[in-house]
CSV table of C-alpha atoms in Angstrom, one decimal:
chain,number,residue,atom,x,y,z
B,1,MET,CA,142.1,105.4,191.7
B,2,TYR,CA,141.4,108.5,193.7
B,3,PRO,CA,138.6,108.4,196.4
B,4,SER,CA,137.1,111.5,198.0
B,5,PRO,CA,138.4,111.9,201.5
B,6,GLY,CA,136.5,109.6,203.9
B,7,ARG,CA,136.4,106.0,204.9
B,8,GLY,CA,133.2,105.1,203.0
B,9,HIS,CA,134.6,106.5,199.7
B,10,LEU,CA,137.8,104.6,200.3
B,11,MET,CA,136.1,101.3,201.0
B,12,SER,CA,133.9,101.6,198.0
B,13,LEU,CA,136.8,102.3,195.7
B,14,VAL,CA,138.8,99.4,197.1
B,15,GLU,CA,135.8,97.1,196.4
B,16,LEU,CA,135.8,98.4,192.8
B,17,GLY,CA,139.6,97.7,192.6
B,18,GLN,CA,139.1,94.2,194.0
B,19,SER,CA,136.3,93.6,191.4
B,20,LEU,CA,138.6,94.8,188.6
B,21,LEU,CA,141.3,92.4,189.8
B,22,ARG,CA,138.9,89.4,189.9
B,23,HIS,CA,138.1,90.0,186.3
B,24,HIS,CA,141.6,91.0,185.2
B,25,PRO,CA,144.1,89.4,187.6
B,26,SER,CA,147.1,90.8,185.6
B,27,LEU,CA,146.2,94.4,186.6
B,28,SER,CA,147.5,96.2,189.6
B,29,VAL,CA,145.6,99.0,191.4
B,30,THR,CA,147.0,102.0,193.1
B,31,VAL,CA,144.8,104.1,195.4
B,32,LEU,CA,145.8,107.6,196.2
B,33,ILE,CA,145.1,108.7,199.7
B,34,SER,CA,144.5,112.4,200.4
B,35,SER,CA,142.7,112.2,203.7
B,36,PRO,CA,143.1,114.9,206.3
B,37,PRO,CA,145.5,114.0,209.2
B,38,HIS,CA,142.6,113.5,211.7
B,39,LEU,CA,141.2,110.7,209.5
B,40,LEU,CA,144.4,108.7,209.1
B,41,PRO,CA,144.1,106.8,212.4
B,42,SER,CA,140.6,105.5,211.4
B,43,ILE,CA,141.7,104.3,207.9
B,44,THR,CA,145.2,103.0,208.6
B,45,PRO,CA,144.1,99.6,210.0
B,46,TYR,CA,141.8,99.2,206.9
B,47,ILE,CA,144.6,100.0,204.5
B,48,SER,CA,146.9,97.6,206.3
B,49,SER,CA,144.3,94.8,206.1
B,50,VAL,CA,143.7,95.3,202.4
B,51,SER,CA,147.4,95.6,201.6
B,52,SER,CA,148.0,92.2,203.4
B,53,ALA,CA,145.1,90.4,201.8
B,54,THR,CA,145.4,91.9,198.3
B,55,PRO,CA,149.0,92.7,197.3
B,56,SER,CA,147.9,93.9,193.9
B,57,ILE,CA,146.3,96.9,195.5
B,58,ALA,CA,148.8,99.5,196.6
B,59,PHE,CA,148.2,102.7,198.6
B,60,ARG,CA,150.1,106.0,198.2
B,61,HIS,CA,149.6,108.9,200.5
B,62,LEU,CA,149.6,112.3,198.9
B,63,PRO,CA,151.4,115.0,200.8
B,64,SER,CA,149.5,117.9,202.2
B,65,VAL,CA,149.9,121.2,200.4
B,66,SER,CA,149.9,124.7,201.8
B,67,LEU,CA,147.7,127.1,200.0
B,68,PRO,CA,148.7,130.7,199.3
B,69,PRO,CA,147.1,133.2,201.7
B,70,SER,CA,144.8,134.4,199.0
B,71,LEU,CA,143.2,130.9,198.7
B,72,SER,CA,143.5,129.7,202.3
B,73,SER,CA,140.7,132.0,203.4
B,74,ALA,CA,138.3,130.7,200.8
B,75,PRO,CA,135.2,128.9,202.2
B,76,THR,CA,135.8,125.2,202.7
B,77,ALA,CA,132.1,124.2,202.9
B,78,PHE,CA,131.9,121.0,204.8
B,79,SER,CA,135.5,119.8,204.4
B,80,ASP,CA,136.4,120.6,208.1
B,81,ASP,CA,133.3,118.8,209.5
B,82,PRO,CA,134.4,115.4,210.8
B,83,ALA,CA,130.9,114.1,210.5
B,84,MET,CA,131.2,114.3,206.7
B,85,TYR,CA,133.9,111.5,206.8
B,86,PHE,CA,131.9,108.8,208.6
């Protein structure tokens, strides 16, 4: 599962994963995390809590990637606005 960056999206996707597991306990769920570094302190306790309570849900952090100069100057819209993540 791959949520959009942000705590609310992550929590909703984890709830979906938990619902899948209730109906199909033999499954396992992997959530890919691509949150910007400034968001990690706010989601790390939540990830730890879910990992402890629901071992069938695993979290994998995706590494940051550097864009080539031709793409790094492209507009990012709201992606750098911290208010978008809460």
